[in-house]
JSON list of C-alpha atoms in Angstrom, two decimals:
[
{"chain": "A", "resi": 1, "resn": "UNK", "atom": "CA", "xyz": [-9.33, -1.74, -20.20]},
{"chain": "A", "resi": 2, "resn": "UNK", "atom": "CA", "xyz": [-6.05, 0.14, -20.61]},
{"chain": "A", "resi": 3, "resn": "UNK", "atom": "CA", "xyz": [-7.48, 3.10, -18.69]},
{"chain": "A", "resi": 4, "resn": "UNK", "atom": "CA", "xyz": [-8.54, 0.75, -15.88]},
{"chain": "A", "resi": 5, "resn": "UNK", "atom": "CA", "xyz": [-5.03, -0.72, -15.61]},
{"chain": "A", "resi": 6, "resn": "UNK", "atom": "CA", "xyz": [-3.42, 2.73, -15.53]},
{"chain": "A", "resi": 7, "resn": "UNK", "atom": "CA", "xyz": [-5.89, 3.88, -12.89]},
{"chain": "A", "resi": 8, "resn": "UNK", "atom": "CA", "xyz": [-5.29, 0.73, -10.82]},
{"chain": "A", "resi": 9, "resn": "UNK", "atom": "CA", "xyz": [-1.52, 1.14, -11.02]},
{"chain": "A", "resi": 10, "resn": "UNK", "atom": "CA", "xyz": [-1.67, 4.80, -9.99]},
{"chain": "A", "resi": 11, "resn": "UNK", "atom": "CA", "xyz": [-4.04, 4.09, -7.10]},
{"chain": "A", "resi": 12, "resn": "UNK", "atom": "CA", "xyz": [-2.04, 1.20, -5.67]},
{"chain": "A", "resi": 13, "resn": "UNK", "atom": "CA", "xyz": [1.36, 2.78, -6.24]},
{"chain": "A", "resi": 14, "resn": "UNK", "atom": "CA", "xyz": [0.30, 5.94, -4.43]},
{"chain": "A", "resi": 15, "resn": "UNK", "atom": "CA", "xyz": [-1.48, 4.03, -1.66]},
{"chain": "A", "resi": 16, "resn": "UNK", "atom": "CA", "xyz": [1.33, 1.58, -0.90]},
{"chain": "A", "resi": 17, "resn": "UNK", "atom": "CA", "xyz": [4.14, 4.03, -1.82]},
{"chain": "A", "resi": 18, "resn": "UNK", "atom": "CA", "xyz": [7.08, 1.61, -2.33]},
{"chain": "A", "resi": 19, "resn": "UNK", "atom": "CA", "xyz": [9.67, 4.41, -2.45]},
{"chain": "A", "resi": 20, "resn": "UNK", "atom": "CA", "xyz": [8.37, 5.93, 0.77]},
{"chain": "A", "resi": 21, "resn": "UNK", "atom": "CA", "xyz": [8.72, 2.56, 2.49]},
{"chain": "A", "resi": 22, "resn": "UNK", "atom": "CA", "xyz": [12.50, 2.51, 2.00]},
{"chain": "A", "resi": 23, "resn": "UNK", "atom": "CA", "xyz": [13.31, 4.72, 5.06]},
{"chain": "A", "resi": 24, "resn": "UNK", "atom": "CA", "xyz": [10.87, 2.68, 7.17]},
{"chain": "A", "resi": 25, "resn": "UNK", "atom": "CA", "xyz": [12.63, -0.50, 6.12]},
{"chain": "A", "resi": 26, "resn": "UNK", "atom": "CA", "xyz": [15.99, 0.93, 7.17]},
{"chain": "A", "resi": 27, "resn": "UNK", "atom": "CA", "xyz": [14.53, 1.97, 10.53]},
{"chain": "A", "resi": 28, "resn": "UNK", "atom": "CA", "xyz": [13.07, -1.41, 11.47]},
{"chain": "A", "resi": 29, "resn": "UNK", "atom": "CA", "xyz": [16.09, -3.39, 10.23]},
{"chain": "A", "resi": 30, "resn": "UNK", "atom": "CA", "xyz": [18.74, -1.23, 11.90]},
{"chain": "A", "resi": 31, "resn": "UNK", "atom": "CA", "xyz": [21.51, -3.46, 13.25]},
{"chain": "A", "resi": 32, "resn": "UNK", "atom": "CA", "xyz": [20.80, -6.37, 10.93]},
{"chain": "A", "resi": 33, "resn": "UNK", "atom": "CA", "xyz": [23.34, -7.74, 8.50]},
{"chain": "A", "resi": 34, "resn": "UNK", "atom": "CA", "xyz": [22.88, -7.35, 4.75]},
{"chain": "A", "resi": 35, "resn": "UNK", "atom": "CA", "xyz": [21.88, -11.00, 4.46]},
{"chain": "A", "resi": 36, "resn": "UNK", "atom": "CA", "xyz": [19.28, -10.70, 7.23]},
{"chain": "A", "resi": 37, "resn": "UNK", "atom": "CA", "xyz": [17.87, -7.54, 5.65]},
{"chain": "A", "resi": 38, "resn": "UNK", "atom": "CA", "xyz": [17.36, -9.43, 2.42]},
{"chain": "A", "resi": 39, "resn": "UNK", "atom": "CA", "xyz": [15.53, -12.17, 4.33]},
{"chain": "A", "resi": 40, "resn": "UNK", "atom": "CA", "xyz": [13.32, -9.58, 5.99]},
{"chain": "A", "resi": 41, "resn": "UNK", "atom": "CA", "xyz": [12.58, -7.94, 2.62]},
{"chain": "A", "resi": 42, "resn": "UNK", "atom": "CA", "xyz": [11.61, -11.26, 1.03]},
{"chain": "A", "resi": 43, "resn": "UNK", "atom": "CA", "xyz": [9.51, -12.44, 3.99]},
{"chain": "A", "resi": 44, "resn": "UNK", "atom": "CA", "xyz": [7.69, -9.11, 4.28]},
{"chain": "A", "resi": 45, "resn": "UNK", "atom": "CA", "xyz": [6.91, -8.97, 0.57]},
{"chain": "A", "resi": 46, "resn": "UNK", "atom": "CA", "xyz": [5.71, -12.57, 0.38]},
{"chain": "A", "resi": 47, "resn": "UNK", "atom": "CA", "xyz": [3.49, -12.12, 3.46]},
{"chain": "A", "resi": 48, "resn": "UNK", "atom": "CA", "xyz": [2.00, -8.90, 2.09]},
{"chain": "A", "resi": 49, "resn": "UNK", "atom": "CA", "xyz": [1.44, -10.59, -1.28]},
{"chain": "A", "resi": 50, "resn": "UNK", "atom": "CA", "xyz": [-0.50, -13.42, 0.38]},
{"chain": "A", "resi": 51, "resn": "UNK", "atom": "CA", "xyz": [-2.71, -10.94, 2.25]},
{"chain": "A", "resi": 52, "resn": "UNK", "atom": "CA", "xyz": [-3.40, -8.68, -0.71]},
{"chain": "A", "resi": 53, "resn": "UNK", "atom": "CA", "xyz": [-4.05, -11.55, -3.11]},
{"chain": "A", "resi": 54, "resn": "UNK", "atom": "CA", "xyz": [-6.48, -13.06, -0.59]},
{"chain": "A", "resi": 55, "resn": "UNK", "atom": "CA", "xyz": [-8.56, -9.88, -0.63]},
{"chain": "A", "resi": 56, "resn": "UNK", "atom": "CA", "xyz": [-8.14, -9.62, -4.41]},
{"chain": "A", "resi": 57, "resn": "UNK", "atom": "CA", "xyz": [-9.66, -13.07, -4.88]},
{"chain": "A", "resi": 58, "resn": "UNK", "atom": "CA", "xyz": [-12.15, -13.18, -2.00]},
{"chain": "A", "resi": 59, "resn": "UNK", "atom": "CA", "xyz": [-12.82, -9.50, -1.31]},
{"chain": "A", "resi": 60, "resn": "UNK", "atom": "CA", "xyz": [-16.21, -9.45, -3.04]},
{"chain": "A", "resi": 61, "resn": "UNK", "atom": "CA", "xyz": [-17.26, -12.66, -1.29]},
{"chain": "A", "resi": 62, "resn": "UNK", "atom": "CA", "xyz": [-16.32, -11.17, 2.08]},
{"chain": "A", "resi": 63, "resn": "UNK", "atom": "CA", "xyz": [-18.48, -8.13, 1.33]},
{"chain": "A", "resi": 64, "resn": "UNK", "atom": "CA", "xyz": [-21.40, -10.35, 0.33]},
{"chain": "A", "resi": 65, "resn": "UNK", "atom": "CA", "xyz": [-21.11, -12.41, 3.52]},
{"chain": "A", "resi": 66, "resn": "UNK", "atom": "CA", "xyz": [-21.14, -9.24, 5.60]},
{"chain": "A", "resi": 67, "resn": "UNK", "atom": "CA", "xyz": [-24.05, -7.84, 3.62]},
{"chain": "A", "resi": 68, "resn": "UNK", "atom": "CA", "xyz": [-22.10, -4.81, 2.39]},
{"chain": "A", "resi": 69, "resn": "UNK", "atom": "CA", "xyz": [-22.86, -3.54, -1.10]},
{"chain": "A", "resi": 70, "resn": "UNK", "atom": "CA", "xyz": [-20.06, -2.64, -3.48]},
{"chain": "A", "resi": 71, "resn": "UNK", "atom": "CA", "xyz": [-21.46, 0.89, -3.72]},
{"chain": "A", "resi": 72, "resn": "UNK", "atom": "CA", "xyz": [-21.28, 1.34, 0.05]},
{"chain": "A", "resi": 73, "resn": "UNK", "atom": "CA", "xyz": [-17.72, 0.02, 0.10]},
{"chain": "A", "resi": 74, "resn": "UNK", "atom": "CA", "xyz": [-16.76, 2.38, -2.71]},
{"chain": "A", "resi": 75, "resn": "UNK", "atom": "CA", "xyz": [-17.93, 5.36, -0.67]},
{"chain": "A", "resi": 76, "resn": "UNK", "atom": "CA", "xyz": [-16.29, 4.11, 2.55]},
{"chain": "A", "resi": 77, "resn": "UNK", "atom": "CA", "xyz": [-13.10, 3.09, 0.78]},
{"chain": "A", "resi": 78, "resn": "UNK", "atom": "CA", "xyz": [-12.96, 6.38, -1.11]},
{"chain": "A", "resi": 79, "resn": "UNK", "atom": "CA", "xyz": [-13.27, 8.32, 2.16]},
{"chain": "A", "resi": 80, "resn": "UNK", "atom": "CA", "xyz": [-10.51, 6.22, 3.72]},
{"chain": "A", "resi": 81, "resn": "UNK", "atom": "CA", "xyz": [-8.21, 6.84, 0.76]},
{"chain": "A", "resi": 82, "resn": "UNK", "atom": "CA", "xyz": [-9.03, 10.55, 0.89]},
{"chain": "A", "resi": 83, "resn": "UNK", "atom": "CA", "xyz": [-7.96, 10.68, 4.55]},
{"chain": "A", "resi": 84, "resn": "UNK", "atom": "CA", "xyz": [-4.70, 8.98, 3.57]},
{"chain": "A", "resi": 85, "resn": "UNK", "atom": "CA", "xyz": [-4.26, 11.56, 0.81]},
{"chain": "A", "resi": 86, "resn": "UNK", "atom": "CA", "xyz": [-4.78, 14.43, 3.27]},
{"chain": "A", "resi": 87, "resn": "UNK", "atom": "CA", "xyz": [-2.11, 12.92, 5.52]},
{"chain": "A", "resi": 88, "resn": "UNK", "atom": "CA", "xyz": [0.27, 12.73, 2.56]},
{"chain": "A", "resi": 89, "resn": "UNK", "atom": "CA", "xyz": [-0.34, 16.32, 1.45]},
{"chain": "A", "resi": 90, "resn": "UNK", "atom": "CA", "xyz": [0.21, 17.72, 4.93]},
{"chain": "A", "resi": 91, "resn": "UNK", "atom": "CA", "xyz": [3.13, 15.44, 5.77]},
{"chain": "A", "resi": 92, "resn": "UNK", "atom": "CA", "xyz": [1.31, 13.49, 8.48]},
{"chain": "A", "resi": 93, "resn": "UNK", "atom": "CA", "xyz": [1.50, 10.03, 6.93]},
{"chain": "A", "resi": 94, "resn": "UNK", "atom": "CA", "xyz": [5.29, 9.80, 6.95]},
{"chain": "A", "resi": 95, "resn": "UNK", "atom": "CA", "xyz": [5.32, 10.79, 10.62]},
{"chain": "A", "resi": 96, "resn": "UNK", "atom": "CA", "xyz": [2.70, 8.15, 11.45]},
{"chain": "A", "resi": 97, "resn": "UNK", "atom": "CA", "xyz": [4.60, 5.46, 9.57]},
{"chain": "A", "resi": 98, "resn": "UNK", "atom": "CA", "xyz": [7.83, 6.47, 11.29]},
{"chain": "A", "resi": 99, "resn": "UNK", "atom": "CA", "xyz": [6.09, 6.18, 14.66]},
{"chain": "A", "resi": 100, "resn": "UNK", "atom": "CA", "xyz": [4.87, 2.69, 13.76]},
{"chain": "A", "resi": 101, "resn": "UNK", "atom": "CA", "xyz": [8.37, 1.69, 12.66]},
{"chain": "A", "resi": 102, "resn": "UNK", "atom": "CA", "xyz": [9.94, 3.07, 15.84]},
{"chain": "A", "resi": 103, "resn": "UNK", "atom": "CA", "xyz": [7.43, 1.21, 18.01]},
{"chain": "A", "resi": 104, "resn": "UNK", "atom": "CA", "xyz": [8.22, -2.01, 16.19]},
{"chain": "A", "resi": 105, "resn": "UNK", "atom": "CA", "xyz": [11.94, -1.50, 16.82]},
{"chain": "A", "resi": 106, "resn": "UNK", "atom": "CA", "xyz": [11.23, -1.01, 20.54]},
{"chain": "A", "resi": 107, "resn": "UNK", "atom": "CA", "xyz": [8.96, -4.05, 20.77]},
{"chain": "A", "resi": 108, "resn": "UNK", "atom": "CA", "xyz": [11.12, -6.35, 18.64]},
{"chain": "A", "resi": 109, "resn": "UNK", "atom": "CA", "xyz": [14.92, -6.33, 18.94]},
{"chain": "A", "resi": 110, "resn": "UNK", "atom": "CA", "xyz": [16.89, -6.48, 15.64]},
{"chain": "A", "resi": 111, "resn": "UNK", "atom": "CA", "xyz": [17.45, -10.21, 16.14]},
{"chain": "A", "resi": 112, "resn": "UNK", "atom": "CA", "xyz": [13.70, -10.83, 15.82]},
{"chain": "A", "resi": 113, "resn": "UNK", "atom": "CA", "xyz": [13.74, -10.14, 12.11]},
{"chain": "A", "resi": 114, "resn": "UNK", "atom": "CA", "xyz": [10.97, -12.66, 11.39]},
{"chain": "A", "resi": 115, "resn": "UNK", "atom": "CA", "xyz": [8.53, -10.68, 13.56]},
{"chain": "A", "resi": 116, "resn": "UNK", "atom": "CA", "xyz": [9.66, -7.36, 12.08]},
{"chain": "A", "resi": 117, "resn": "UNK", "atom": "CA", "xyz": [8.99, -8.69, 8.59]},
{"chain": "A", "resi": 118, "resn": "UNK", "atom": "CA", "xyz": [5.38, -9.40, 9.55]},
{"chain": "A", "resi": 119, "resn": "UNK", "atom": "CA", "xyz": [4.83, -6.30, 11.69]},
{"chain": "A", "resi": 120, "resn": "UNK", "atom": "CA", "xyz": [5.16, -3.52, 10.74]},
{"chain": "A", "resi": 121, "resn": "UNK", "atom": "CA", "xyz": [6.54, -4.17, 7.24]},
{"chain": "A", "resi": 122, "resn": "UNK", "atom": "CA", "xyz": [3.99, -6.60, 5.77]},
{"chain": "A", "resi": 123, "resn": "UNK", "atom": "CA", "xyz": [1.19, -5.30, 8.02]},
{"chain": "A", "resi": 124, "resn": "UNK", "atom": "CA", "xyz": [0.35, -2.43, 7.98]},
{"chain": "A", "resi": 125, "resn": "UNK", "atom": "CA", "xyz": [3.05, -0.66, 5.94]},
{"chain": "A", "resi": 126, "resn": "UNK", "atom": "CA", "xyz": [2.50, -2.69, 2.74]},
{"chain": "A", "resi": 127, "resn": "UNK", "atom": "CA", "xyz": [-0.82, -4.50, 3.21]},
{"chain": "A", "resi": 128, "resn": "UNK", "atom": "CA", "xyz": [-2.58, -1.85, 5.25]},
{"chain": "A", "resi": 129, "resn": "UNK", "atom": "CA", "xyz": [-6.29, -0.96, 5.38]},
{"chain": "A", "resi": 130, "resn": "UNK", "atom": "CA", "xyz": [-5.95, 1.55, 2.54]},
{"chain": "A", "resi": 131, "resn": "UNK", "atom": "CA", "xyz": [-4.25, -0.95, 0.21]},
{"chain": "A", "resi": 132, "resn": "UNK", "atom": "CA", "xyz": [-6.79, -3.66, 1.04]},
{"chain": "A", "resi": 133, "resn": "UNK", "atom": "CA", "xyz": [-9.68, -1.25, 0.46]},
{"chain": "A", "resi": 134, "resn": "UNK", "atom": "CA", "xyz": [-8.22, -0.09, -2.85]},
{"chain": "A", "resi": 135, "resn": "UNK", "atom": "CA", "xyz": [-7.80, -3.67, -4.08]},
{"chain": "A", "resi": 136, "resn": "UNK", "atom": "CA", "xyz": [-11.37, -4.64, -3.19]},
{"chain": "A", "resi": 137, "resn": "UNK", "atom": "CA", "xyz": [-12.66, -1.48, -4.87]},
{"chain": "A", "resi": 138, "resn": "UNK", "atom": "CA", "xyz": [-10.61, -2.01, -8.02]},
{"chain": "A", "resi": 139, "resn": "UNK", "atom": "CA", "xyz": [-11.43, -5.72, -8.31]},
{"chain": "A", "resi": 140, "resn": "UNK", "atom": "CA", "xyz": [-15.11, -4.81, -8.19]},
{"chain": "A", "resi": 141, "resn": "UNK", "atom": "CA", "xyz": [-14.66, -2.26, -10.99]},
{"chain": "A", "resi": 142, "resn": "UNK", "atom": "CA", "xyz": [-12.81, -4.56, -13.41]},
{"chain": "A", "resi": 143, "resn": "UNK", "atom": "CA", "xyz": [-14.82, -4.43, -16.67]},
{"chain": "A", "resi": 144, "resn": "UNK", "atom": "CA", "xyz": [-13.90, -7.94, -17.83]},
{"chain": "A", "resi": 145, "resn": "UNK", "atom": "CA", "xyz": [-11.77, -11.00, -17.11]},
{"chain": "A", "resi": 146, "resn": "UNK", "atom": "CA", "xyz": [-8.75, -9.60, -18.95]},
{"chain": "A", "resi": 147, "resn": "UNK", "atom": "CA", "xyz": [-8.84, -6.41, -16.86]},
{"chain": "A", "resi": 148, "resn": "UNK", "atom": "CA", "xyz": [-9.24, -8.52, -13.72]},
{"chain": "A", "resi": 149, "resn": "UNK", "atom": "CA", "xyz": [-6.14, -10.53, -14.64]},
{"chain": "A", "resi": 150, "resn": "UNK", "atom": "CA", "xyz": [-4.36, -7.27, -15.44]},
{"chain": "A", "resi": 151, "resn": "UNK", "atom": "CA", "xyz": [-5.15, -6.01, -11.94]},
{"chain": "A", "resi": 152, "resn": "UNK", "atom": "CA", "xyz": [-3.48, -9.11, -10.51]},
{"chain": "A", "resi": 153, "resn": "UNK", "atom": "CA", "xyz": [-0.42, -8.27, -12.58]},
{"chain": "A", "resi": 154, "resn": "UNK", "atom": "CA", "xyz": [-0.47, -4.69, -11.29]},
{"chain": "A", "resi": 155, "resn": "UNK", "atom": "CA", "xyz": [-0.58, -5.92, -7.68]},
{"chain": "A", "resi": 156, "resn": "UNK", "atom": "CA", "xyz": [2.42, -8.18, -8.30]},
{"chain": "A", "resi": 157, "resn": "UNK", "atom": "CA", "xyz": [4.33, -5.34, -9.98]},
{"chain": "A", "resi": 158, "resn": "UNK", "atom": "CA", "xyz": [3.69, -3.03, -7.03]},
{"chain": "A", "resi": 159, "resn": "UNK", "atom": "CA", "xyz": [4.82, -5.73, -4.61]},
{"chain": "A", "resi": 160, "resn": "UNK", "atom": "CA", "xyz": [7.91, -6.28, -6.74]},
{"chain": "A", "resi": 161, "resn": "UNK", "atom": "CA", "xyz": [8.55, -2.54, -6.48]},
{"chain": "A", "resi": 162, "resn": "UNK", "atom": "CA", "xyz": [8.32, -2.81, -2.69]},
{"chain": "A", "resi": 163, "resn": "UNK", "atom": "CA", "xyz": [10.88, -5.62, -2.67]},
{"chain": "A", "resi": 164, "resn": "UNK", "atom": "CA", "xyz": [13.18, -3.63, -4.93]},
{"chain": "A", "resi": 165, "resn": "UNK", "atom": "CA", "xyz": [12.77, -0.54, -2.72]},
{"chain": "A", "resi": 166, "resn": "UNK", "atom": "CA", "xyz": [13.73, -2.60, 0.33]},
{"chain": "A", "resi": 167, "resn": "UNK", "atom": "CA", "xyz": [16.80, -4.05, -1.34]},
{"chain": "A", "resi": 168, "resn": "UNK", "atom": "CA", "xyz": [17.90, -0.61, -2.57]},
{"chain": "A", "resi": 169, "resn": "UNK", "atom": "CA", "xyz": [16.71, 1.30, 0.52]},
{"chain": "A", "resi": 170, "resn": "UNK", "atom": "CA", "xyz": [20.06, 2.86, 1.37]},
{"chain": "A", "resi": 171, "resn": "UNK", "atom": "CA", "xyz": [20.65, 4.08, -2.19]},
{"chain": "A", "resi": 172, "resn": "UNK", "atom": "CA", "xyz": [17.11, 5.47, -2.51]},
{"chain": "A", "resi": 173, "resn": "UNK", "atom": "CA", "xyz": [17.42, 7.44, 0.74]},
{"chain": "A", "resi": 174, "resn": "UNK", "atom": "CA", "xyz": [20.77, 8.92, -0.34]},
{"chain": "A", "resi": 175, "resn": "UNK", "atom": "CA", "xyz": [19.53, 9.69, -3.86]},
{"chain": "A", "resi": 176, "resn": "UNK", "atom": "CA", "xyz": [16.27, 11.42, -2.99]},
{"chain": "A", "resi": 177, "resn": "UNK", "atom": "CA", "xyz": [17.02, 13.15, 0.28]},
{"chain": "A", "resi": 178, "resn": "UNK", "atom": "CA", "xyz": [14.36, 14.54, 2.62]},
{"chain": "A", "resi": 179, "resn": "UNK", "atom": "CA", "xyz": [13.27, 17.45, 0.40]},
{"chain": "A", "resi": 180, "resn": "UNK", "atom": "CA", "xyz": [12.65, 15.35, -2.72]},
{"chain": "A", "resi": 181, "resn": "UNK", "atom": "CA", "xyz": [10.74, 12.75, -0.71]},
{"chain": "A", "resi": 182, "resn": "UNK", "atom": "CA", "xyz": [8.47, 15.45, 0.76]},
{"chain": "A", "resi": 183, "resn": "UNK", "atom": "CA", "xyz": [7.74, 16.94, -2.67]},
{"chain": "A", "resi": 184, "resn": "UNK", "atom": "CA", "xyz": [6.99, 13.54, -4.24]},
{"chain": "A", "resi": 185, "resn": "UNK", "atom": "CA", "xyz": [4.77, 12.52, -1.31]},
{"chain": "A", "resi": 186, "resn": "UNK", "atom": "CA", "xyz": [2.70, 15.70, -1.57]},
{"chain": "A", "resi": 187, "resn": "UNK", "atom": "CA", "xyz": [2.26, 15.38, -5.32]},
{"chain": "A", "resi": 188, "resn": "UNK", "atom": "CA", "xyz": [1.18, 11.76, -4.98]},
{"chain": "A", "resi": 189, "resn": "UNK", "atom": "CA", "xyz": [-1.18, 12.81, -2.18]},
{"chain": "A", "resi": 190, "resn": "UNK", "atom": "CA", "xyz": [-2.99, 15.23, -4.50]},
{"chain": "A", "resi": 191, "resn": "UNK", "atom": "CA", "xyz": [-3.31, 12.48, -7.12]},
{"chain": "A", "resi": 192, "resn": "UNK", "atom": "CA", "xyz": [-4.68, 10.02, -4.56]},
{"chain": "A", "resi": 193, "resn": "UNK", "atom": "CA", "xyz": [-7.18, 12.64, -3.33]},
{"chain": "A", "resi": 194, "resn": "UNK", "atom": "CA", "xyz": [-8.58, 13.00, -6.85]},
{"chain": "A", "resi": 195, "resn": "UNK", "atom": "CA", "xyz": [-8.80, 9.22, -7.31]},
{"chain": "A", "resi": 196, "resn": "UNK", "atom": "CA", "xyz": [-10.52, 8.78, -3.94]},
{"chain": "A", "resi": 197, "resn": "UNK", "atom": "CA", "xyz": [-13.12, 11.43, -4.77]},
{"chain": "A", "resi": 198, "resn": "UNK", "atom": "CA", "xyz": [-13.83, 9.52, -8.00]},
{"chain": "A", "resi": 199, "resn": "UNK", "atom": "CA", "xyz": [-14.45, 6.34, -5.95]},
{"chain": "A", "resi": 200, "resn": "UNK", "atom": "CA", "xyz": [-16.91, 8.21, -3.72]},
{"chain": "A", "resi": 201, "resn": "UNK", "atom": "CA", "xyz": [-18.66, 9.78, -6.72]},
{"chain": "A", "resi": 202, "resn": "UNK", "atom": "CA", "xyz": [-19.02, 6.38, -8.41]},
{"chain": "A", "resi": 203, "resn": "UNK", "atom": "CA", "xyz": [-20.48, 4.89, -5.23]},
{"chain": "A", "resi": 204, "resn": "UNK", "atom": "CA", "xyz": [-22.98, 7.71, -4.75]},
{"chain": "A", "resi": 205, "resn": "UNK", "atom": "CA", "xyz": [-24.01, 7.54, -8.41]},
{"chain": "A", "resi": 206, "resn": "UNK", "atom": "CA", "xyz": [-24.62, 3.79, -8.06]},
{"chain": "A", "resi": 207, "resn": "UNK", "atom": "CA", "xyz": [-26.84, 4.44, -5.02]},
{"chain": "A", "resi": 208, "resn": "UNK", "atom": "CA", "xyz": [-28.86, 7.02, -6.93]},
{"chain": "A", "resi": 209, "resn": "UNK", "atom": "CA", "xyz": [-29.36, 4.81, -9.97]},
{"chain": "A", "resi": 210, "resn": "UNK", "atom": "CA", "xyz": [-30.53, 1.81, -7.92]}
]
């Protein structure tokens, strides 16, 4: 069970990347007061939590309704996570997220902080397709009820990390700098690539054994 929790934490932390979200938060909340930024951070985190917990609880049921096997979703989800990892290693993901943040700033003036909290912060920067896929995959792999409950705790910890990163965004950006952020992103990308390949391998093995 302990190995499962560690694996879940690593997968979700790398996929959501709370530290990497700090510059995006600053971009979409430019021009807002400190108090409004805190409101945006809270609203975005709560919204993302509701979305992710929905798929945590009902993800397997959704797959069953759609007639998708867990093995098939493992392969598909693993491929999706691998593509995210490739973007991280080659520095493409940060550029894509920045583009999403810039578009949101253009579409929603700083005064529309409620909309900015929903898009792009909650969706797709926190609760994006990769995070949702990872949660459904991990919830299906939980070996027992205790591990399943532990996964819920991991999700909440990651979301808490996102909130903390938003609140400390200016300090994080000054502390790390561009070079450190690039190095960390690439290292986490390699880790996510390995984890995603494991998901694909598990899915293929399940197909073969059926």
